[in-house]
mmCIF file of C-alpha atoms in Angstrom:
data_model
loop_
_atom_site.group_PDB
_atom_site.id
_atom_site.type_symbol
_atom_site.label_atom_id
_atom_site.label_comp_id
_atom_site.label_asym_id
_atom_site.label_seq_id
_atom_site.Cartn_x
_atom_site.Cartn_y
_atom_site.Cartn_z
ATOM 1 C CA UNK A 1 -18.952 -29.403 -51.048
ATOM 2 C CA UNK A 2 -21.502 -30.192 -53.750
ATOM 3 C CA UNK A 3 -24.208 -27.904 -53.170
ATOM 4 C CA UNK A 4 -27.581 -29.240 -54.577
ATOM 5 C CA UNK A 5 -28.294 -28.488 -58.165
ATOM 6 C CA UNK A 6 -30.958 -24.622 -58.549
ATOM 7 C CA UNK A 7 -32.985 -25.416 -61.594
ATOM 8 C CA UNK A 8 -32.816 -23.242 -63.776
ATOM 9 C CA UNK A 9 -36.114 -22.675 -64.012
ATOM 10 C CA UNK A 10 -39.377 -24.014 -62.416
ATOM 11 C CA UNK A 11 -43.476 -23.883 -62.941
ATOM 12 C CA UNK A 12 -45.134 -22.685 -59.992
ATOM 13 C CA UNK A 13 -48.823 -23.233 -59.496
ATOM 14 C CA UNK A 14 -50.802 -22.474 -56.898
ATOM 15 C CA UNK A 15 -53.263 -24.975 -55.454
ATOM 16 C CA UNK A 16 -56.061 -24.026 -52.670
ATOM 17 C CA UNK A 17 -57.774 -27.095 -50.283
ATOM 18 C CA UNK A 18 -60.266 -29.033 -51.569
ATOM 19 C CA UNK A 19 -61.793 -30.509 -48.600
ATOM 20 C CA UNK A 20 -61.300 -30.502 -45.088
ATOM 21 C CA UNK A 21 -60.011 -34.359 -44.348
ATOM 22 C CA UNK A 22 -60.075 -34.185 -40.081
ATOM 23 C CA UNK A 23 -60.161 -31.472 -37.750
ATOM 24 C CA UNK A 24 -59.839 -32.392 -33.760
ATOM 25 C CA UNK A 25 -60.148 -29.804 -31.407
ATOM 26 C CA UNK A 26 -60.490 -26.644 -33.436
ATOM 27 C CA UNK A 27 -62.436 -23.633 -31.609
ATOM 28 C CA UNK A 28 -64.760 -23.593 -34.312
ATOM 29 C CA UNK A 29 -65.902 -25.991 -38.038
ATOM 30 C CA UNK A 30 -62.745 -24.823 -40.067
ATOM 31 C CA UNK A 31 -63.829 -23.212 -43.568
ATOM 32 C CA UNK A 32 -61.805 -24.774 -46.406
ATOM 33 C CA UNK A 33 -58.559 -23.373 -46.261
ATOM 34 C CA UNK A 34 -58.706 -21.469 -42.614
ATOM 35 C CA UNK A 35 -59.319 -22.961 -39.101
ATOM 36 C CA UNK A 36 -58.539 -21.518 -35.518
ATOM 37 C CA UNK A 37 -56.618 -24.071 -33.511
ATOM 38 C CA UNK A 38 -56.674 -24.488 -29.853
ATOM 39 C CA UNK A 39 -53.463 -25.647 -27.738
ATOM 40 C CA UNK A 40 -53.644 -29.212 -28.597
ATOM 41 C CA UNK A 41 -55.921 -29.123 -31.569
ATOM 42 C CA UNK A 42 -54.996 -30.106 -35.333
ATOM 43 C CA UNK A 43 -56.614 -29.797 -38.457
ATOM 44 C CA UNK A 44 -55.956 -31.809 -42.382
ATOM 45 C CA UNK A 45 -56.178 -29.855 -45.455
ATOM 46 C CA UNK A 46 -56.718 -32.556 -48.562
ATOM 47 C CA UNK A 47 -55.476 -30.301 -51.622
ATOM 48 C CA UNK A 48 -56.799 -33.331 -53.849
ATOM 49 C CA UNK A 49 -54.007 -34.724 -55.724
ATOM 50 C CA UNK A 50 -50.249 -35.685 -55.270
ATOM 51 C CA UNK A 51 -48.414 -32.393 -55.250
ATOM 52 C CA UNK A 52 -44.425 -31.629 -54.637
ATOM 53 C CA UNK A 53 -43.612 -28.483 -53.707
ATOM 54 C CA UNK A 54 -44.106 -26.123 -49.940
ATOM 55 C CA UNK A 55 -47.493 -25.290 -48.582
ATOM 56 C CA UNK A 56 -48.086 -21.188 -47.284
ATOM 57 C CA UNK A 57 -50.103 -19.852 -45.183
ATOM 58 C CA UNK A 58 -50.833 -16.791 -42.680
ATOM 59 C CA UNK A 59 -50.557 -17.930 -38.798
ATOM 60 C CA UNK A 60 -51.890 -15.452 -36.691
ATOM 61 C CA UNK A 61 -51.913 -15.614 -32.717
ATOM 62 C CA UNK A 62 -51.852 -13.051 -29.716
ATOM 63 C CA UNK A 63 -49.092 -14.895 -27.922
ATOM 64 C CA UNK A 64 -46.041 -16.453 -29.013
ATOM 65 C CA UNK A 65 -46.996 -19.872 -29.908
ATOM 66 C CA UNK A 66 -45.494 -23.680 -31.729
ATOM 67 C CA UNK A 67 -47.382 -24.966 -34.800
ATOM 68 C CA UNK A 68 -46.340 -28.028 -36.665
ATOM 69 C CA UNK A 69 -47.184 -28.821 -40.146
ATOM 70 C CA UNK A 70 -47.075 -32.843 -40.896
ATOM 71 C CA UNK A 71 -47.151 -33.584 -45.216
ATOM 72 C CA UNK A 72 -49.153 -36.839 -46.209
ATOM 73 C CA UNK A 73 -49.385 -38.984 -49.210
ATOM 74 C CA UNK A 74 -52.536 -40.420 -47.846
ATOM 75 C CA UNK A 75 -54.390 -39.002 -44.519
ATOM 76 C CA UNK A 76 -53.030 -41.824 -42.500
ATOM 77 C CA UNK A 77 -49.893 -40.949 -43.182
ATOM 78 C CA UNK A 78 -50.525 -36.993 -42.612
ATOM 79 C CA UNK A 79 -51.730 -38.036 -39.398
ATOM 80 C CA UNK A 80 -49.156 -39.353 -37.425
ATOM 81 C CA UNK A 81 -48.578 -36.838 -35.080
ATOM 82 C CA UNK A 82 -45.483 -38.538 -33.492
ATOM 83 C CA UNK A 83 -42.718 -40.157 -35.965
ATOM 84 C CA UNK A 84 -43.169 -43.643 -35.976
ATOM 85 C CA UNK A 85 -39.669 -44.376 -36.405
ATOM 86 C CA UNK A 86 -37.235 -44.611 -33.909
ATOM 87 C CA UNK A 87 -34.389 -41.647 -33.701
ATOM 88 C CA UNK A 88 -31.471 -43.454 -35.097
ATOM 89 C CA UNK A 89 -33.456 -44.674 -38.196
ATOM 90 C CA UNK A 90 -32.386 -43.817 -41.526
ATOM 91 C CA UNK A 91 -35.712 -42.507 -42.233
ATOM 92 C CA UNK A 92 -38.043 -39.647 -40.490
ATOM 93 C CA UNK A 93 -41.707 -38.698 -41.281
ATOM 94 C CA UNK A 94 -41.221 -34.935 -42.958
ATOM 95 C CA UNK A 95 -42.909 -32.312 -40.027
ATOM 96 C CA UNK A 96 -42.188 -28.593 -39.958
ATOM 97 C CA UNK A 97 -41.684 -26.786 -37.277
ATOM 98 C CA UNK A 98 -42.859 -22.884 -36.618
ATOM 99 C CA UNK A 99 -42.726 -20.639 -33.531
ATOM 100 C CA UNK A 100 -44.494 -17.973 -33.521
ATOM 101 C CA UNK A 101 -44.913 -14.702 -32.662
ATOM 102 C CA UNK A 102 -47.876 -12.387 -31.657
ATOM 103 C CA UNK A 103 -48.896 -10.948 -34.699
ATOM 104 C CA UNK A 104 -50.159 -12.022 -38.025
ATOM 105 C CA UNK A 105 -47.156 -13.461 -40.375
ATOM 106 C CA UNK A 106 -47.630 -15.028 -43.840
ATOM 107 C CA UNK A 107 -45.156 -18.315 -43.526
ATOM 108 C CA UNK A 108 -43.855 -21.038 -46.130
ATOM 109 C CA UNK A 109 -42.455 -24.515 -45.099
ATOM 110 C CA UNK A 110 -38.977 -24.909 -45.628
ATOM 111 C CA UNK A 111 -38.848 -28.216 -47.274
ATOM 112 C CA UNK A 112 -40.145 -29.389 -50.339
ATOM 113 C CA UNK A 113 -42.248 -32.120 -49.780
ATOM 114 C CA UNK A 114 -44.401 -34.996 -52.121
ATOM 115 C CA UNK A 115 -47.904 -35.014 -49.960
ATOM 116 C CA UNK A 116 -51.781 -34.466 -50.837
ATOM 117 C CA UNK A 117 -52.849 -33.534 -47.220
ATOM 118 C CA UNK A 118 -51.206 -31.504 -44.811
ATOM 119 C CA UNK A 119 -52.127 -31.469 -41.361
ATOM 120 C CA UNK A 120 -51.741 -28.049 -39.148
ATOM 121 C CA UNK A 121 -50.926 -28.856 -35.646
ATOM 122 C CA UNK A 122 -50.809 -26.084 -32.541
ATOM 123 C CA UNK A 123 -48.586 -26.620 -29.664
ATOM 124 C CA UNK A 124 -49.691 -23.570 -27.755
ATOM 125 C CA UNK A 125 -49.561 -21.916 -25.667
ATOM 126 C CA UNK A 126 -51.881 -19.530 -27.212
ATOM 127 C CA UNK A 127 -54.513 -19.958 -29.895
ATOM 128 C CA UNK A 128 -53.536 -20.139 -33.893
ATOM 129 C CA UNK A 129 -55.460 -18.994 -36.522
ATOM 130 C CA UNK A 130 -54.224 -19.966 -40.186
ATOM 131 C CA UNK A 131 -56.072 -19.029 -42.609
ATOM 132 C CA UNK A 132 -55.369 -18.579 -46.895
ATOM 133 C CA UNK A 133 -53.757 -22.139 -46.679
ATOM 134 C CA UNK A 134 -52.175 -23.067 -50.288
ATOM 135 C CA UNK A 135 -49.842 -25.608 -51.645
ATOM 136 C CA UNK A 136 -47.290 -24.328 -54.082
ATOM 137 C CA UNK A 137 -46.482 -26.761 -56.913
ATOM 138 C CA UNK A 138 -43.346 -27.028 -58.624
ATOM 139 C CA UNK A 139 -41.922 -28.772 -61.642
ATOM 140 C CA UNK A 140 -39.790 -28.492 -65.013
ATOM 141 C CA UNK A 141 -41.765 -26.443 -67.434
ATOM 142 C CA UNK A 142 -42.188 -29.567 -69.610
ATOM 143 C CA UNK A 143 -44.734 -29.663 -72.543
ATOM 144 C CA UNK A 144 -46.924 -33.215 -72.630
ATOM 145 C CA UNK A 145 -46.887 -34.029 -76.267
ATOM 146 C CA UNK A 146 -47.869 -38.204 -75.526
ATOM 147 C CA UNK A 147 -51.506 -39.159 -75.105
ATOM 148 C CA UNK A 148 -52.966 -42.510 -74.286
ATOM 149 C CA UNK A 149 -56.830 -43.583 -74.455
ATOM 150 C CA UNK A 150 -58.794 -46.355 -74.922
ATOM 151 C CA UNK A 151 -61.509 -48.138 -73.830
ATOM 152 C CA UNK A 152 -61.071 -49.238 -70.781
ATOM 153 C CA UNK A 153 -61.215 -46.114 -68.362
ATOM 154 C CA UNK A 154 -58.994 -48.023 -65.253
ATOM 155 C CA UNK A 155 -56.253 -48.301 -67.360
ATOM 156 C CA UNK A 156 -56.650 -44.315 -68.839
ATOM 157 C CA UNK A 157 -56.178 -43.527 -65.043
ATOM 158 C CA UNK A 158 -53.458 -45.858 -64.422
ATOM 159 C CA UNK A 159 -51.864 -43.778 -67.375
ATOM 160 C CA UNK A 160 -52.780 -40.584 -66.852
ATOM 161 C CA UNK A 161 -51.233 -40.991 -63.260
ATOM 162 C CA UNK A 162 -48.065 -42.672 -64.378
ATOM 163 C CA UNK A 163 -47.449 -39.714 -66.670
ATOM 164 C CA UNK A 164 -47.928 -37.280 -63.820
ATOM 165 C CA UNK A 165 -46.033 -38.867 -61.422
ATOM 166 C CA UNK A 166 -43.403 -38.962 -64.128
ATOM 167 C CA UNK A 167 -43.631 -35.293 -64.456
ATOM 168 C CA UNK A 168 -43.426 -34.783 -60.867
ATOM 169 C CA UNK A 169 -39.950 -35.849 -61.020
ATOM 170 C CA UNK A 170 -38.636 -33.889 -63.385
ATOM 171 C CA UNK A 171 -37.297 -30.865 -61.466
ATOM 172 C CA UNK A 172 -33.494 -29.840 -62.113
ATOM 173 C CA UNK A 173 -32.909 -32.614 -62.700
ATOM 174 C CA UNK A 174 -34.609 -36.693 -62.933
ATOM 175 C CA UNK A 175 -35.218 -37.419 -59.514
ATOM 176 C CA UNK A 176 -36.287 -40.712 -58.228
ATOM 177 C CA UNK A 177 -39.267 -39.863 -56.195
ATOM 178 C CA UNK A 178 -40.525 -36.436 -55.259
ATOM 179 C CA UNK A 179 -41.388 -37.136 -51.865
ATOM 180 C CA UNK A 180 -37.910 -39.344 -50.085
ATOM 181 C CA UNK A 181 -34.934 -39.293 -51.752
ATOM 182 C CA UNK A 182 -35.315 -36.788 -54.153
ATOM 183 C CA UNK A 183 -32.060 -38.069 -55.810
ATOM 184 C CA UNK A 184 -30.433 -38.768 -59.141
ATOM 185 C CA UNK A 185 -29.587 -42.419 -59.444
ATOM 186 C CA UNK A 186 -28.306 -43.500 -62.399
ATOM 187 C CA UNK A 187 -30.906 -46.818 -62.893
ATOM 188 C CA UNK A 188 -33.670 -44.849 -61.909
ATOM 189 C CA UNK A 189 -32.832 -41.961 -64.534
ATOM 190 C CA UNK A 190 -32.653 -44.754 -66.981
ATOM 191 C CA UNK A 191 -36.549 -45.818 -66.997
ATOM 192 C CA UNK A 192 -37.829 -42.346 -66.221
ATOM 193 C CA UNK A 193 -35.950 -40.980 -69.421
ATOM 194 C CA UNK A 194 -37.565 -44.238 -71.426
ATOM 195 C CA UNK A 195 -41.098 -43.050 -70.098
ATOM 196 C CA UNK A 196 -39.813 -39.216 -70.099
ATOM 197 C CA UNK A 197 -38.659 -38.698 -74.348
ATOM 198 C CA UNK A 198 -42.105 -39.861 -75.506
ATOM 199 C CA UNK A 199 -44.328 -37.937 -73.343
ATOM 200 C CA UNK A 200 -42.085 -34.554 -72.986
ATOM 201 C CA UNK A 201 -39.335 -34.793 -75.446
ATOM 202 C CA UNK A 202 -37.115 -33.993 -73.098
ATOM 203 C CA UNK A 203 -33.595 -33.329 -74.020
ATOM 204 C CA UNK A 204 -32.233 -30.256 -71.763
ATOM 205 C CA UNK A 205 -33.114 -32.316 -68.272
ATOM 206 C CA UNK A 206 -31.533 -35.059 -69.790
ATOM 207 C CA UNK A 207 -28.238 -33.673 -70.796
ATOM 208 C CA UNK A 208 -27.943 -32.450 -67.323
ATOM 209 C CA UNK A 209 -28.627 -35.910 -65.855
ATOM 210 C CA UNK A 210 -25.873 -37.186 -67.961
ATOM 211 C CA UNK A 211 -23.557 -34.694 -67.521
ATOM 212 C CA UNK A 212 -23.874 -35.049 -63.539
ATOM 213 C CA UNK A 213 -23.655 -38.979 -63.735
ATOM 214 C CA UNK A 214 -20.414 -38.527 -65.807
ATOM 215 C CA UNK A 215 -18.654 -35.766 -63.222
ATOM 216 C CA UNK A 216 -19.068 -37.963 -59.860
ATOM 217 C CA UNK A 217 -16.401 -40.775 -61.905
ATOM 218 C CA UNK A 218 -14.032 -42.816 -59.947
ATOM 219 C CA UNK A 219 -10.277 -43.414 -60.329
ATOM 220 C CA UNK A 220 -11.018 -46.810 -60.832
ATOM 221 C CA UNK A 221 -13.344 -45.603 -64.031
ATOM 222 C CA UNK A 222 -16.796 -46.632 -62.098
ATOM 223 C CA UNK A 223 -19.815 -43.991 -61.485
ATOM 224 C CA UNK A 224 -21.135 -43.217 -58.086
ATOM 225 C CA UNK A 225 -24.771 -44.707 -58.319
ATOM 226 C CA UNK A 226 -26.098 -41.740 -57.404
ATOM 227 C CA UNK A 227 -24.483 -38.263 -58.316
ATOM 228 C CA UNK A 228 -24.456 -36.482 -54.867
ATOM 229 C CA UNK A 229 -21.409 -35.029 -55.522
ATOM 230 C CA UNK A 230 -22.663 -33.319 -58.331
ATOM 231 C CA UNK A 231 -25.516 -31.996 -56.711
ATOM 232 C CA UNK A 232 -27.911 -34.632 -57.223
ATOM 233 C CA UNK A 233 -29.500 -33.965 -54.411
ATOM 234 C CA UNK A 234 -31.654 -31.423 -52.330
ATOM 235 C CA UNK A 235 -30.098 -30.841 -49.474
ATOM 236 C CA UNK A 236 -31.431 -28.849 -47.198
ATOM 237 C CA UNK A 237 -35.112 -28.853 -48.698
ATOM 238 C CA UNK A 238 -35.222 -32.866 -47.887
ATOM 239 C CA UNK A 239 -32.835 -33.034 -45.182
ATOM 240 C CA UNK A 240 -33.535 -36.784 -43.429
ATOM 241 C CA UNK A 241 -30.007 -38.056 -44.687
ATOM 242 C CA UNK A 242 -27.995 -35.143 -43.201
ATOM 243 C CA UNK A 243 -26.050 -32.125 -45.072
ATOM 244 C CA UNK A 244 -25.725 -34.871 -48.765
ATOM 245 C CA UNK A 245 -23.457 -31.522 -49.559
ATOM 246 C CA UNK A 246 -20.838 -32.654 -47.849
ATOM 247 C CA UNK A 247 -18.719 -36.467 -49.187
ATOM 248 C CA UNK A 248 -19.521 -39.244 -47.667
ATOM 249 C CA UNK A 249 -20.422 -43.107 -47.945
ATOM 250 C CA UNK A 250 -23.549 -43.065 -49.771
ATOM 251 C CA UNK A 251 -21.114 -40.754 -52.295
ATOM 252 C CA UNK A 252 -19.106 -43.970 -52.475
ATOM 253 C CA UNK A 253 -21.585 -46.321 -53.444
ATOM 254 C CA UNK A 254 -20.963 -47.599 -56.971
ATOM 255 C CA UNK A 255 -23.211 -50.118 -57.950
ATOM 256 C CA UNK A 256 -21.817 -52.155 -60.991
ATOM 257 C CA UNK A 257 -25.386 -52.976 -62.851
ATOM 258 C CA UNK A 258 -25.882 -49.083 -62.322
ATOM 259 C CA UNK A 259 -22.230 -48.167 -64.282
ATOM 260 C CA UNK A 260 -23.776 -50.952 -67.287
ATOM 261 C CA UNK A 261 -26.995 -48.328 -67.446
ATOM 262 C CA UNK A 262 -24.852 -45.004 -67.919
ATOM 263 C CA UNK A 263 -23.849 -46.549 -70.779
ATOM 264 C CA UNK A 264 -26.853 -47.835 -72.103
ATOM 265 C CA UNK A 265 -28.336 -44.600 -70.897
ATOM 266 C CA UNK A 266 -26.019 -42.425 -72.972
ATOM 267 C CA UNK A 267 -26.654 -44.839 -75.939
ATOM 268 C CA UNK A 268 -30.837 -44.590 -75.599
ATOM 269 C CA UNK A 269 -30.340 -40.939 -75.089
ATOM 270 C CA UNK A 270 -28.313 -40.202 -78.336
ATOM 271 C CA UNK A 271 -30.640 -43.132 -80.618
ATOM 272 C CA UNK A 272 -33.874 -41.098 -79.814
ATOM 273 C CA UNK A 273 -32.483 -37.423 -79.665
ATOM 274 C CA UNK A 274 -29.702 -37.432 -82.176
ATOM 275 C CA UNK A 275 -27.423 -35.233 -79.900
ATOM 276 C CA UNK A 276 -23.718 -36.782 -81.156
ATOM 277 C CA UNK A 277 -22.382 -34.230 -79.467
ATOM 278 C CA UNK A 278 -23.179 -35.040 -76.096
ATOM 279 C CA UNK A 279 -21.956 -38.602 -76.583
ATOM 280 C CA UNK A 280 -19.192 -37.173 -77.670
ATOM 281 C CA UNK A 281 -18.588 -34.950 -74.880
ATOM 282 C CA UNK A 282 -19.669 -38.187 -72.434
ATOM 283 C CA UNK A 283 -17.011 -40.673 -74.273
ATOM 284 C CA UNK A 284 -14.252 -40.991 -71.275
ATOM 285 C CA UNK A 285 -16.580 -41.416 -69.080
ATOM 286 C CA UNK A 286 -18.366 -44.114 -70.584
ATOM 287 C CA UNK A 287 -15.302 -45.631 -71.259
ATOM 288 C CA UNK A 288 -13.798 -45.766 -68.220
ATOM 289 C CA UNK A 289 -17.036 -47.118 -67.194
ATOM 290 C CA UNK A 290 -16.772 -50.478 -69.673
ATOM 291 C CA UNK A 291 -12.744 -50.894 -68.888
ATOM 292 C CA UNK A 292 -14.211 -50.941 -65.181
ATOM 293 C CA UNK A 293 -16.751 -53.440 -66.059
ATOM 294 C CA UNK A 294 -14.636 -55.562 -68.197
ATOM 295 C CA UNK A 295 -12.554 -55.831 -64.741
ATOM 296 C CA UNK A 296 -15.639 -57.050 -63.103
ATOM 297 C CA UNK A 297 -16.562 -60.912 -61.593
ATOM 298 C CA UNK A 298 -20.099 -61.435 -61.772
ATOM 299 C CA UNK A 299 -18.923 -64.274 -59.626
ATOM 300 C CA UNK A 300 -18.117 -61.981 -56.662
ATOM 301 C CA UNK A 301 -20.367 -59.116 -56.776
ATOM 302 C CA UNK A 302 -22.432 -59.183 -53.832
ATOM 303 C CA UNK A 303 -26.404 -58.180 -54.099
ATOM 304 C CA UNK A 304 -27.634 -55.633 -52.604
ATOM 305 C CA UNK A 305 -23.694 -54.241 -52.098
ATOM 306 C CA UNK A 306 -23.209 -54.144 -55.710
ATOM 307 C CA UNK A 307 -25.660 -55.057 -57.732
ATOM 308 C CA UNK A 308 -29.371 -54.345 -57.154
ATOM 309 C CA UNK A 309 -32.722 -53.887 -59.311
#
């Protein structure tokens, strides 16, 4: 079993509500980071910005009682109180789940989600008071070192959010978005570490991207497209495609314009760092990966099977 990758180390930073974003039912105006919630009622916290990480809080009720917690990109999204897809979908709408007992308890959602607004819904059967509501963001301790300006101030946003969204994904190792997959495939490592070496100089993420790609290699010589069996993954913190510990058919995947990027990957990586070694180190499996290729019809290889963009 490949058990998902513990960073070494993280940031944490905590971030408090900025506004209240809806509130339905609540027994009286919730302040900005505390509401009481009758059976039935729900209230959004908008924390201002894209964050990836858990949101805690203290739930406090006289009666055992259910709250659910549903994470949003946008409020529309954070407030879909029933999962709009059907059960046997691949994909579920992230909720967590507490019951309660009577007492005061300081709590922390078990998954790591990607949201901005996170809505606090009570099931009953008693009345729930949360209150000191914060989201807990976490990321590689990274250094910016690129900057970007000019003067048109649409496209300093555009950049300034690129770069951050970039940074989001940078945990243990380059994931491919913070908030659904939470992967490492190997075409998506390739652009993020192209954006990645001139804003962070990053070199110790990478290695371990590269490293992981190389250890999930077929008999055949190919790479898995995405390096579950080396952890790439974060089971049980995103847990919508099932224990990703354990081998299965998404571990079989092997995408043949995704084996071409490894090695283009390990050759960008090496050209802007310098790190021979490493290539070194990565030579059989890169390869294996071209006498693989060099095996390969273009001919036959079916889109979207094995090939995709």
């Amino acid at each position: 079993m490949a058990q998902a990758v513990s960073p070494e180390s993280l940031v944490y930073t905590r971030h408090r509500p900025v506004a209240i974003a809806a509130s339905v039912g609540t027994i009286r105006p919730p302040a900005i980071d505390s509401a009481v919630l009758a059976p039935g009622a729900h209230v959004t916290f908008d924390f201002g910005e894209e964050l990836v990480g858990t949101v805690e809080f203290t739930a406090e009720t006289k009666a055992g009682s259910r709250l659910e917690i549903i994470e949003g990109e946008d409020l529309e999204e954070a407030l879909l109180l029933q999962d709009p897809f059907p059960p046997d979908h691949w994909y579920h709408q992230p909720h967590d789940h507490f019951t309660l007992t009577a007492g005061a308890s300081r709590l922390a959602t078990p998954g790591r989600r990607g949201f901005r607004f996170a809505t606090f819904v009570a099931h009953g059967p008693g009345e729930i008071r949360v209150s000191t509501v914060t989201a807990v963001l976490e990321h590689a301790p990274l250094q910016s070192i690129g900057r970007f300006a000019c003067s048109d101030e649409l496209l300093n946003r555009a950049w300034e959010i690129s770069r951050r969204t970039l940074q989001l994904c940078l945990q243990g190792f380059y994931e491919d978005g913070v908030k659904r997959d939470g992967m490492l495939w190997i075409g998506d490592y390739r652009v993020e570490f192209l954006c990645a070496w001139p804003l962070f100089a990053d070199t110790a993420l990478a290695r371990r991207s590269l490293r992981m790609m190389a250890a999930c290699r077929r008999p055949d010589g190919a790479l898995s497209a995405v390096a579950l069996d080396a952890g790439g993954h974060l089971f049980p913190r995103i847990a919508y495609l099932g224990d990703l510990s354990v081998h299965g058919g998404l571990h079989e995947w092997v995408l043949d314009n995704y084996c071409a990027d490894f090695v283009c990957a390990v050759w960008e990586y090496v050209l802007h760092t310098g790190d021979l070694p490493l290539a070194r180190e990565l030579e059989p499996a890169f390869e294996g990966v071209l006498d693989y290729l060099a095996r390969v019809s273009l001919a036959q290889v079916v889109p979207g099977r094995g090939f995709i963009t």
